[in-house]
PDB file of C-alpha atoms in Angstrom:
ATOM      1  CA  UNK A1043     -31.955  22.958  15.609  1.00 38.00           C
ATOM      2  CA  UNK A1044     -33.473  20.189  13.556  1.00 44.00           C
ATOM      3  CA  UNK A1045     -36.944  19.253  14.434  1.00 53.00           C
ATOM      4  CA  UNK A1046     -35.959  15.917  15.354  1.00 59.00           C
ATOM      5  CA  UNK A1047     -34.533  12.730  15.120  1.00 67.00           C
ATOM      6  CA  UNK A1048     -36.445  10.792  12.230  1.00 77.00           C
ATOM      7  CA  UNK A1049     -39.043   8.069  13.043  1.00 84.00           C
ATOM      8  CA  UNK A1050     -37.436   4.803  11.207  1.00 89.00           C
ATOM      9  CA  UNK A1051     -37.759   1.268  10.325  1.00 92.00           C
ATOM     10  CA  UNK A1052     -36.011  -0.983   8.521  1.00 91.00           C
ATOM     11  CA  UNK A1053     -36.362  -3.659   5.495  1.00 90.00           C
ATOM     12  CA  UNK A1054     -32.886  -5.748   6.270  1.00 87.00           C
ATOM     13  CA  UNK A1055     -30.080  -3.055   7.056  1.00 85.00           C
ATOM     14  CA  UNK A1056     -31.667  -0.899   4.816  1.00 89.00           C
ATOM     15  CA  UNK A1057     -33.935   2.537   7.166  1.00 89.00           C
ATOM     16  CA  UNK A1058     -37.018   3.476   5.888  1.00 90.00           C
ATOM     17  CA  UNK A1059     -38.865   6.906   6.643  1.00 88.00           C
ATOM     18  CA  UNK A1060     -42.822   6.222   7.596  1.00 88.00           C
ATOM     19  CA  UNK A1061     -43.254   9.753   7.135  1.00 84.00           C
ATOM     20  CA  UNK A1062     -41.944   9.947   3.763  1.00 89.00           C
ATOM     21  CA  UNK A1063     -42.972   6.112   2.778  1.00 84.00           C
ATOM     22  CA  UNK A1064     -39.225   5.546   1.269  1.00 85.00           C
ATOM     23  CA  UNK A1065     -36.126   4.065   1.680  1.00 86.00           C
ATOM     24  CA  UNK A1066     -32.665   6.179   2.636  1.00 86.00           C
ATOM     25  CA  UNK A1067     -30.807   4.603  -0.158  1.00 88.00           C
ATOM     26  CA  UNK A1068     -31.824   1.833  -2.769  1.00 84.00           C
ATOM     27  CA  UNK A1069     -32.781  -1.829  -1.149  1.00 80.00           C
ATOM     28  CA  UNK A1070     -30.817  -3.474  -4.242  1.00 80.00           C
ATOM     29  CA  UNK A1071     -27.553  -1.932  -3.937  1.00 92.00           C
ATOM     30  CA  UNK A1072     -27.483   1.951  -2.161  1.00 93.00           C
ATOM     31  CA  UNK A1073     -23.995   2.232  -2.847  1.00 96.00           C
ATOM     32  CA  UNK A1074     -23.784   1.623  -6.173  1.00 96.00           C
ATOM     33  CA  UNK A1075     -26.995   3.993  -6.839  1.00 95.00           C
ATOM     34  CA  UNK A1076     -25.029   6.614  -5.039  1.00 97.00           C
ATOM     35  CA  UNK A1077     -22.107   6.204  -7.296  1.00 98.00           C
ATOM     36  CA  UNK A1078     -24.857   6.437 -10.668  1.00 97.00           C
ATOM     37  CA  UNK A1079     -26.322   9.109 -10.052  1.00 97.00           C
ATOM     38  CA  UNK A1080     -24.720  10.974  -7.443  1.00 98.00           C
ATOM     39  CA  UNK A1081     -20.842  11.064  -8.434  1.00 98.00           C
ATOM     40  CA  UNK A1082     -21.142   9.899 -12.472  1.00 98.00           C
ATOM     41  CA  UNK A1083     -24.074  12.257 -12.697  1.00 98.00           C
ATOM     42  CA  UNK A1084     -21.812  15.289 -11.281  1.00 98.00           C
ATOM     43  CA  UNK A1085     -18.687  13.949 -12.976  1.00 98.00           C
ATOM     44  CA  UNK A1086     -16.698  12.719 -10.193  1.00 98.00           C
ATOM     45  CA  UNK A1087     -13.813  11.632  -9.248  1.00 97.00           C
ATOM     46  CA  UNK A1088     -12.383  13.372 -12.176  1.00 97.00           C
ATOM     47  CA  UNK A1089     -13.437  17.024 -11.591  1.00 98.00           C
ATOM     48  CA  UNK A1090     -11.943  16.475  -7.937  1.00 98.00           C
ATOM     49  CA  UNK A1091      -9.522  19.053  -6.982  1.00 97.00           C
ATOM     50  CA  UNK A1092      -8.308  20.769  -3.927  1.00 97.00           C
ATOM     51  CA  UNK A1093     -11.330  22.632  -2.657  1.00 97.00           C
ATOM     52  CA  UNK A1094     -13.970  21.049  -4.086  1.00 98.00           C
ATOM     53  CA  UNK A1095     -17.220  21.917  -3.002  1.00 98.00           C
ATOM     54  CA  UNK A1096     -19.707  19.266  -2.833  1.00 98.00           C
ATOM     55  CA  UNK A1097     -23.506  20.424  -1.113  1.00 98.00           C
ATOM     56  CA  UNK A1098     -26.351  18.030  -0.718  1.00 98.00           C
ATOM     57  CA  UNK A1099     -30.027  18.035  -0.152  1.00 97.00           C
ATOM     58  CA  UNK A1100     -30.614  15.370   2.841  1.00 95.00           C
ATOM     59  CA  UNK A1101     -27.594  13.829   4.762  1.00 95.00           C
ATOM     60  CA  UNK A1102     -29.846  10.677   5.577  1.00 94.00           C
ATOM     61  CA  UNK A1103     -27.094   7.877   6.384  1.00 95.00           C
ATOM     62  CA  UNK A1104     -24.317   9.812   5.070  1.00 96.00           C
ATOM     63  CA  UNK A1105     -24.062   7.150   2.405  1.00 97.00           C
ATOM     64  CA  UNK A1106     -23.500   9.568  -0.289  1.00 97.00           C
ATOM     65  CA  UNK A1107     -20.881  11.428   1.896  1.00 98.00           C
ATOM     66  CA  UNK A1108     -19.023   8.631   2.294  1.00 98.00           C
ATOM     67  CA  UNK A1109     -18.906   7.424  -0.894  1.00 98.00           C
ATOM     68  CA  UNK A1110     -17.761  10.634  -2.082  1.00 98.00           C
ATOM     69  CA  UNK A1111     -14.657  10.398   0.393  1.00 98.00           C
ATOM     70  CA  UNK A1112     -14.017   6.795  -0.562  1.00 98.00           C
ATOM     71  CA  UNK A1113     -13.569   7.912  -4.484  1.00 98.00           C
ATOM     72  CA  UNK A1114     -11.716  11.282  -3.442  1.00 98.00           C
ATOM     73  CA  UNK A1115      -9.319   9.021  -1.256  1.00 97.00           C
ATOM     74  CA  UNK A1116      -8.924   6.186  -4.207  1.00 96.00           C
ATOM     75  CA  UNK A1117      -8.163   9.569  -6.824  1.00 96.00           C
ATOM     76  CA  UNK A1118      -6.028  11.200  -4.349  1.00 88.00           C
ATOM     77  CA  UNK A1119      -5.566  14.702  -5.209  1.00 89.00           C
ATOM     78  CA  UNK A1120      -3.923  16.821  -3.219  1.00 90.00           C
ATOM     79  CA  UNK A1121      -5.741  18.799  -0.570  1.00 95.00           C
ATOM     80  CA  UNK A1122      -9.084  18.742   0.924  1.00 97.00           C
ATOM     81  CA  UNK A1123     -12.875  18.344  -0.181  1.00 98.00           C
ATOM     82  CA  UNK A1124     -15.516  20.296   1.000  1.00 98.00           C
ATOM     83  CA  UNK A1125     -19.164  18.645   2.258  1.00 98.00           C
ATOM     84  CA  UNK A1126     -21.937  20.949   3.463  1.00 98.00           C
ATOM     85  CA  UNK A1127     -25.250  18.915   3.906  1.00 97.00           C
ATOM     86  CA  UNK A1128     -28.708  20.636   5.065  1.00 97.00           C
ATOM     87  CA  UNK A1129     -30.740  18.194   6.685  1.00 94.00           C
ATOM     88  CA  UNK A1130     -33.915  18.663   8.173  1.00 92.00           C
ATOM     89  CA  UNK A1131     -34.269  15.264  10.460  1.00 89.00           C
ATOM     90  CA  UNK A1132     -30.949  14.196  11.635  1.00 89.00           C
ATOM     91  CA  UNK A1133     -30.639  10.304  12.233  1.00 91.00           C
ATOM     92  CA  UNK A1134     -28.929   9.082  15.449  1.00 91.00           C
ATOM     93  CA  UNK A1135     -25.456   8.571  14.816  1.00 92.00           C
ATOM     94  CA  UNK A1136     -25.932   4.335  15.845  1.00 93.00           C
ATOM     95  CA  UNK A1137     -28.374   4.107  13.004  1.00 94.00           C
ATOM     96  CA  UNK A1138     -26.126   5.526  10.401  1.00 95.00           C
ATOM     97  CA  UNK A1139     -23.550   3.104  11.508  1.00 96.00           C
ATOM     98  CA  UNK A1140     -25.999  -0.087  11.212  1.00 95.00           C
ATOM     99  CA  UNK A1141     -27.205   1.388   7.664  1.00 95.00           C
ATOM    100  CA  UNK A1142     -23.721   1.593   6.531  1.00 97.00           C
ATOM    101  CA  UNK A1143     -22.151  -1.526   8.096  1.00 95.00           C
ATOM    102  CA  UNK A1144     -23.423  -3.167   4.788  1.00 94.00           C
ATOM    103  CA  UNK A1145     -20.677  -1.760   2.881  1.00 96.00           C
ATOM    104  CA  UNK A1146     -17.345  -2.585   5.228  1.00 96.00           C
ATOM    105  CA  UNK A1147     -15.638  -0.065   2.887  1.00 96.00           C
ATOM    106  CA  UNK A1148     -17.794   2.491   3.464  1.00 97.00           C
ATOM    107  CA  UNK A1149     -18.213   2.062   7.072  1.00 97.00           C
ATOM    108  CA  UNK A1150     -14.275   1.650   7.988  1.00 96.00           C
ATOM    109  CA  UNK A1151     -13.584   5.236   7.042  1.00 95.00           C
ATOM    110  CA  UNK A1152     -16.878   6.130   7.971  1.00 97.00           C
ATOM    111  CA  UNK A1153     -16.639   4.935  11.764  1.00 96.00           C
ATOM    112  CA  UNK A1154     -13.641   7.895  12.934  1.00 95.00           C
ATOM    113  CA  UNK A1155     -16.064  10.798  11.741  1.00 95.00           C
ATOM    114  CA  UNK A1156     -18.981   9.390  12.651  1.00 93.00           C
ATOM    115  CA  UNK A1157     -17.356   9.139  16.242  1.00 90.00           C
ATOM    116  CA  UNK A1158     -17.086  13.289  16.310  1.00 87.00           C
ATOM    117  CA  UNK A1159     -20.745  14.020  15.282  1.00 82.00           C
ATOM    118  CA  UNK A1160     -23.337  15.612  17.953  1.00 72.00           C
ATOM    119  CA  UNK A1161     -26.835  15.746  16.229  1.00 66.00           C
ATOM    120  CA  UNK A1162     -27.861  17.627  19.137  1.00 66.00           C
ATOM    121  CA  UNK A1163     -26.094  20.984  17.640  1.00 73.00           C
ATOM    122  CA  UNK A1164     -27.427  23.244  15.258  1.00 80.00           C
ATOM    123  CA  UNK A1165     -24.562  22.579  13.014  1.00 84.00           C
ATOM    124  CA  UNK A1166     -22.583  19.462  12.719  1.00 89.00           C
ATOM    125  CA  UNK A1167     -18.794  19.582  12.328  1.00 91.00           C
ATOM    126  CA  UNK A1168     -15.983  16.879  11.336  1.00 92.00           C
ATOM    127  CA  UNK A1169     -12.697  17.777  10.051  1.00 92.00           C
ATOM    128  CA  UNK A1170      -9.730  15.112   8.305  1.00 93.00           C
ATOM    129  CA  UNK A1171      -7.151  15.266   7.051  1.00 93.00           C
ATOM    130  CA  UNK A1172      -8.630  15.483   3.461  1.00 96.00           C
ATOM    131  CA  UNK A1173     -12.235  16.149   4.334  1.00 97.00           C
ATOM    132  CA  UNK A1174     -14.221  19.426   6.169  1.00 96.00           C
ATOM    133  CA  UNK A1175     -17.964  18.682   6.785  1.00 96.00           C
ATOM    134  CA  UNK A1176     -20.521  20.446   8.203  1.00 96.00           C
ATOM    135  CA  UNK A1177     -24.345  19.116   8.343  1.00 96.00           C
ATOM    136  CA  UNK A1178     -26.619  22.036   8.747  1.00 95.00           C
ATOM    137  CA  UNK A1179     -29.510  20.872  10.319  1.00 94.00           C
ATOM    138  CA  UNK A1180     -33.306  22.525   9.924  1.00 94.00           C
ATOM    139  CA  UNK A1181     -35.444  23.491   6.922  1.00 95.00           C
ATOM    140  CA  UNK A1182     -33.391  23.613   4.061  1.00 96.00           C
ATOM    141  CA  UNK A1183     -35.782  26.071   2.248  1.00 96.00           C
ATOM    142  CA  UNK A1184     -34.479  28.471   5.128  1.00 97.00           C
ATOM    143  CA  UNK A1185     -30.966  27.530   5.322  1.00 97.00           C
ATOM    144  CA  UNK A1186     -29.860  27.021   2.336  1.00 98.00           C
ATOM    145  CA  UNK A1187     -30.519  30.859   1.060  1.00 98.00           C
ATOM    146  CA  UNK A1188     -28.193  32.249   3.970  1.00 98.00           C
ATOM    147  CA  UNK A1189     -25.617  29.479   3.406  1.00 97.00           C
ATOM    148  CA  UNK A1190     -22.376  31.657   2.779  1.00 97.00           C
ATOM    149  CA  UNK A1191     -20.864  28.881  -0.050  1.00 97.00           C
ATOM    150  CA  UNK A1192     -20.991  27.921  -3.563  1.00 98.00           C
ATOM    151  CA  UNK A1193     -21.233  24.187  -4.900  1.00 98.00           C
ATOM    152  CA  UNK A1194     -19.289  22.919  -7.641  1.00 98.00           C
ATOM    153  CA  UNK A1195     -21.074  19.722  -7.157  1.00 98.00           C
ATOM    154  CA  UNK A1196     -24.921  19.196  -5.652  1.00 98.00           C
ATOM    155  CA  UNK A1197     -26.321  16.033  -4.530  1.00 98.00           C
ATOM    156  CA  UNK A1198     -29.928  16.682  -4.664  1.00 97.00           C
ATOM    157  CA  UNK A1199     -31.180  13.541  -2.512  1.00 93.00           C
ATOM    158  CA  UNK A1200     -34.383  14.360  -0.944  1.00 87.00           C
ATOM    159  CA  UNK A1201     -37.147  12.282  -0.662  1.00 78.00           C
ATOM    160  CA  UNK A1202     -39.558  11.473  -3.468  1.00 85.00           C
ATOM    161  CA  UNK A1203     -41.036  14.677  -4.639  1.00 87.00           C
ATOM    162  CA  UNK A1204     -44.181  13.442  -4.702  1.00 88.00           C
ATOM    163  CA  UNK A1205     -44.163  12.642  -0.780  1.00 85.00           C
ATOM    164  CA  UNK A1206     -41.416  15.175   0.351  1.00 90.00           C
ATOM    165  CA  UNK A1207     -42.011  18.431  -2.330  1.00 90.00           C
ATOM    166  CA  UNK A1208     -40.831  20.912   0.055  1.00 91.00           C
ATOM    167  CA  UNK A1209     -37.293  19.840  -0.895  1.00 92.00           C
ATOM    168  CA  UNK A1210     -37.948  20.220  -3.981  1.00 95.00           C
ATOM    169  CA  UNK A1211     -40.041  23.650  -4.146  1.00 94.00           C
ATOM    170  CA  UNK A1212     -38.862  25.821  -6.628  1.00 95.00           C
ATOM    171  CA  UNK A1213     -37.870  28.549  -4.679  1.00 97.00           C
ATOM    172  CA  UNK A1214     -35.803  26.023  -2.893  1.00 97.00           C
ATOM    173  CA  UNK A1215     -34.273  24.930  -6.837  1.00 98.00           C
ATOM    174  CA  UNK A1216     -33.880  28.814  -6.954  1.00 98.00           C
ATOM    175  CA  UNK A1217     -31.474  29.445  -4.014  1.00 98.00           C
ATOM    176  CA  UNK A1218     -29.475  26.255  -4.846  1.00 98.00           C
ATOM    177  CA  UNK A1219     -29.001  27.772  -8.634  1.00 98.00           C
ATOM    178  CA  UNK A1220     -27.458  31.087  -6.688  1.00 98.00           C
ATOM    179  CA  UNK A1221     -25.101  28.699  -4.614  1.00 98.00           C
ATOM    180  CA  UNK A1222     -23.699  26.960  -7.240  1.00 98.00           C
ATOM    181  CA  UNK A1223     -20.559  28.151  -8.810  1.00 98.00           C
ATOM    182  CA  UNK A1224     -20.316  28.856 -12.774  1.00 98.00           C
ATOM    183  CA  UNK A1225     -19.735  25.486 -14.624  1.00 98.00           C
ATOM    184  CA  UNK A1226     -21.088  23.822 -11.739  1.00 98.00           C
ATOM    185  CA  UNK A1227     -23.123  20.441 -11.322  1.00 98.00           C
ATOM    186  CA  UNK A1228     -26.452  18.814 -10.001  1.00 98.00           C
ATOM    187  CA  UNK A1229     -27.589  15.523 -10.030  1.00 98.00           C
ATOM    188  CA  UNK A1230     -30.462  13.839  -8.255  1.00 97.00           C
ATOM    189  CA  UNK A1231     -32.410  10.340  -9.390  1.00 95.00           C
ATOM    190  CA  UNK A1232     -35.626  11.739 -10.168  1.00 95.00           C
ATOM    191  CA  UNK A1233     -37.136  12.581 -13.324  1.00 94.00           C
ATOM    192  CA  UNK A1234     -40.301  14.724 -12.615  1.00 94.00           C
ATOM    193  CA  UNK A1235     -41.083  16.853 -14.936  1.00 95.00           C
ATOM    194  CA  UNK A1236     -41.741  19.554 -12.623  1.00 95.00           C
ATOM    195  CA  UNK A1237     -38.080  18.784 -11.212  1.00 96.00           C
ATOM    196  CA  UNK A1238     -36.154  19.512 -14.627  1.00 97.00           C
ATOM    197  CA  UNK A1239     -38.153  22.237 -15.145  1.00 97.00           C
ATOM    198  CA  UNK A1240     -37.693  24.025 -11.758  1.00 97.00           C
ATOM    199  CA  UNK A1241     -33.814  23.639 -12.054  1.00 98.00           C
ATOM    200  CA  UNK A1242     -34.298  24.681 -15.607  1.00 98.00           C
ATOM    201  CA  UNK A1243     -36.552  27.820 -14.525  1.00 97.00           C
ATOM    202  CA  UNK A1244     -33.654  28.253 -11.534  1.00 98.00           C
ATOM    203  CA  UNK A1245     -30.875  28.323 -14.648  1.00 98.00           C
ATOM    204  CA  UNK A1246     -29.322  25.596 -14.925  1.00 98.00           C
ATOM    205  CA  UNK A1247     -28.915  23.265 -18.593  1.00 98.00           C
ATOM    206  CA  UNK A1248     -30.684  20.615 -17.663  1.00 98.00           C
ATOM    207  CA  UNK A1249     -30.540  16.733 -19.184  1.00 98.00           C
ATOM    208  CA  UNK A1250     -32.211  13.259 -18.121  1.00 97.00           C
ATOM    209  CA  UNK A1251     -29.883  10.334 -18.257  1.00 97.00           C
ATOM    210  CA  UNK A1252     -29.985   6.699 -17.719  1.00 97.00           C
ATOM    211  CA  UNK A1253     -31.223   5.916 -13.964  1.00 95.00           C
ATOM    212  CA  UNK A1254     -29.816   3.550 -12.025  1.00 93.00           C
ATOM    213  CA  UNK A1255     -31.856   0.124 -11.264  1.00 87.00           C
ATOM    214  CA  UNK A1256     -35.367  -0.171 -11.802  1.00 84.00           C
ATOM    215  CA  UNK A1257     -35.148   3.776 -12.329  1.00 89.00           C
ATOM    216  CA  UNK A1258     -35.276   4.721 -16.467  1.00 92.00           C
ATOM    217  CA  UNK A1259     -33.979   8.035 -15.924  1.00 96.00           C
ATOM    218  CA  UNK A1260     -32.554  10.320 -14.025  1.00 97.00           C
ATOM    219  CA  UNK A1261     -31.859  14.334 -14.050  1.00 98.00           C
ATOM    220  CA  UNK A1262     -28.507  16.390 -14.446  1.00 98.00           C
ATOM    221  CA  UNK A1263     -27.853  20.010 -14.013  1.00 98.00           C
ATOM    222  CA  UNK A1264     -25.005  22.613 -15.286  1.00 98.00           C
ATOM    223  CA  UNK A1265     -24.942  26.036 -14.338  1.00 98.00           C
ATOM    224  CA  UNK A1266     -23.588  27.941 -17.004  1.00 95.00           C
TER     225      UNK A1266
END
């Protein structure tokens, strides 16, 4: 069960989390951040094939989820892609509408899977046609070591590391190196040095590239 729902406020459309003193997404444009660093920094759309295993850090809005969808959908391969998210503090399924009602896009394919979702289960489910998705809610630095997949793609998307470090403890780095197939990907927009080097420590090649906005870099990850 996740601990809760989050405490939020908002700047515009755009939810803030007091207790981690950040925005979900970026307050110039979160869906073009989310395709910088989450799908260009993993590669995507053009590693997309049926099967595809994308795992994140911190569902949030389910921005990054449905941007992912929206690009597999525009590439249309054949088959389905895979989403497993571990969040800790699910948000109510109203607020992710209002945060993604910015992007009518986003929130028209978004709105028939956001319909299914119960945040009051352990585990959230949604099956499409082209999509299965399940939200694993609680401590991701317990969950994600007994998770039973492999990623070809993370989205590492916590908070900032220097106000939310549990998702990004090194032991935490550690089990998502052992979930992540051979050849596969991580990206996340942060640059701390102590980032790179615990997915470097974990295995993975890492590089900084380009960030998106205001950001001067960001970090990428392939596991050998």
């Amino acid at each position: 069960m996740t601990d809760q729902s989050p405490e939020l406020t908002w700047h515009g459309d755009v939810p803030v989390a007091p207790r981690f003193d950040g925005p979900y997404f970026s307050l110039g444009d979160g869906l073009a951040e989310t395709r910088h660093v989450f799908l260009a920094g993993n590669g995507l759309p053009e590693r997309f094939r049926d099967g595809f295993q994308i795992a994140e850090l911190g569902f949030g809005t389910g921005l990054n989820l449905f941007t992912a969808l929206h690009a597999w959908r525009a590439a249309a391969p054949h088959g389905r892609m895979h989403f497993t998210s571990f969040e800790r503090f699910a948000m109510p399924v109203a607020d992710m509408t209002r945060a993604l009602a910015v992007y009518p896009e986003i929130a028209a394919l978004a709105a028939p899977i956001l319909d299914t979702l119960d945040i009051s289960q352990t585990c959230l489910r949604a099956e499409a046609h082209d999509l299965s998705l399940r939200v694993i809610l609680g401590d991701a630095r317990r969950t994600v070591p007994v998770w039973g997949g492999r990623a070809d793609a993370w989205f590492l998307d916590g908070f900032s590391p220097a106000k939310n470090p549990e998702m990004w403890d090194t032991s935490l780095l550690r089990a998502v190196a052992r979930h992540t197939r051979a050849q596969g990907t991580a990206a996340t927009y942060s640059a701390a040095g102590h980032v790179r080097r615990g997915l470097a420590d974990a295995g993975f090649d890492v590089a900084r590239r380009p960030g998106y906005g205001r950001k001067r870099h960001m970090t990428v990850a392939q596991m050998p």
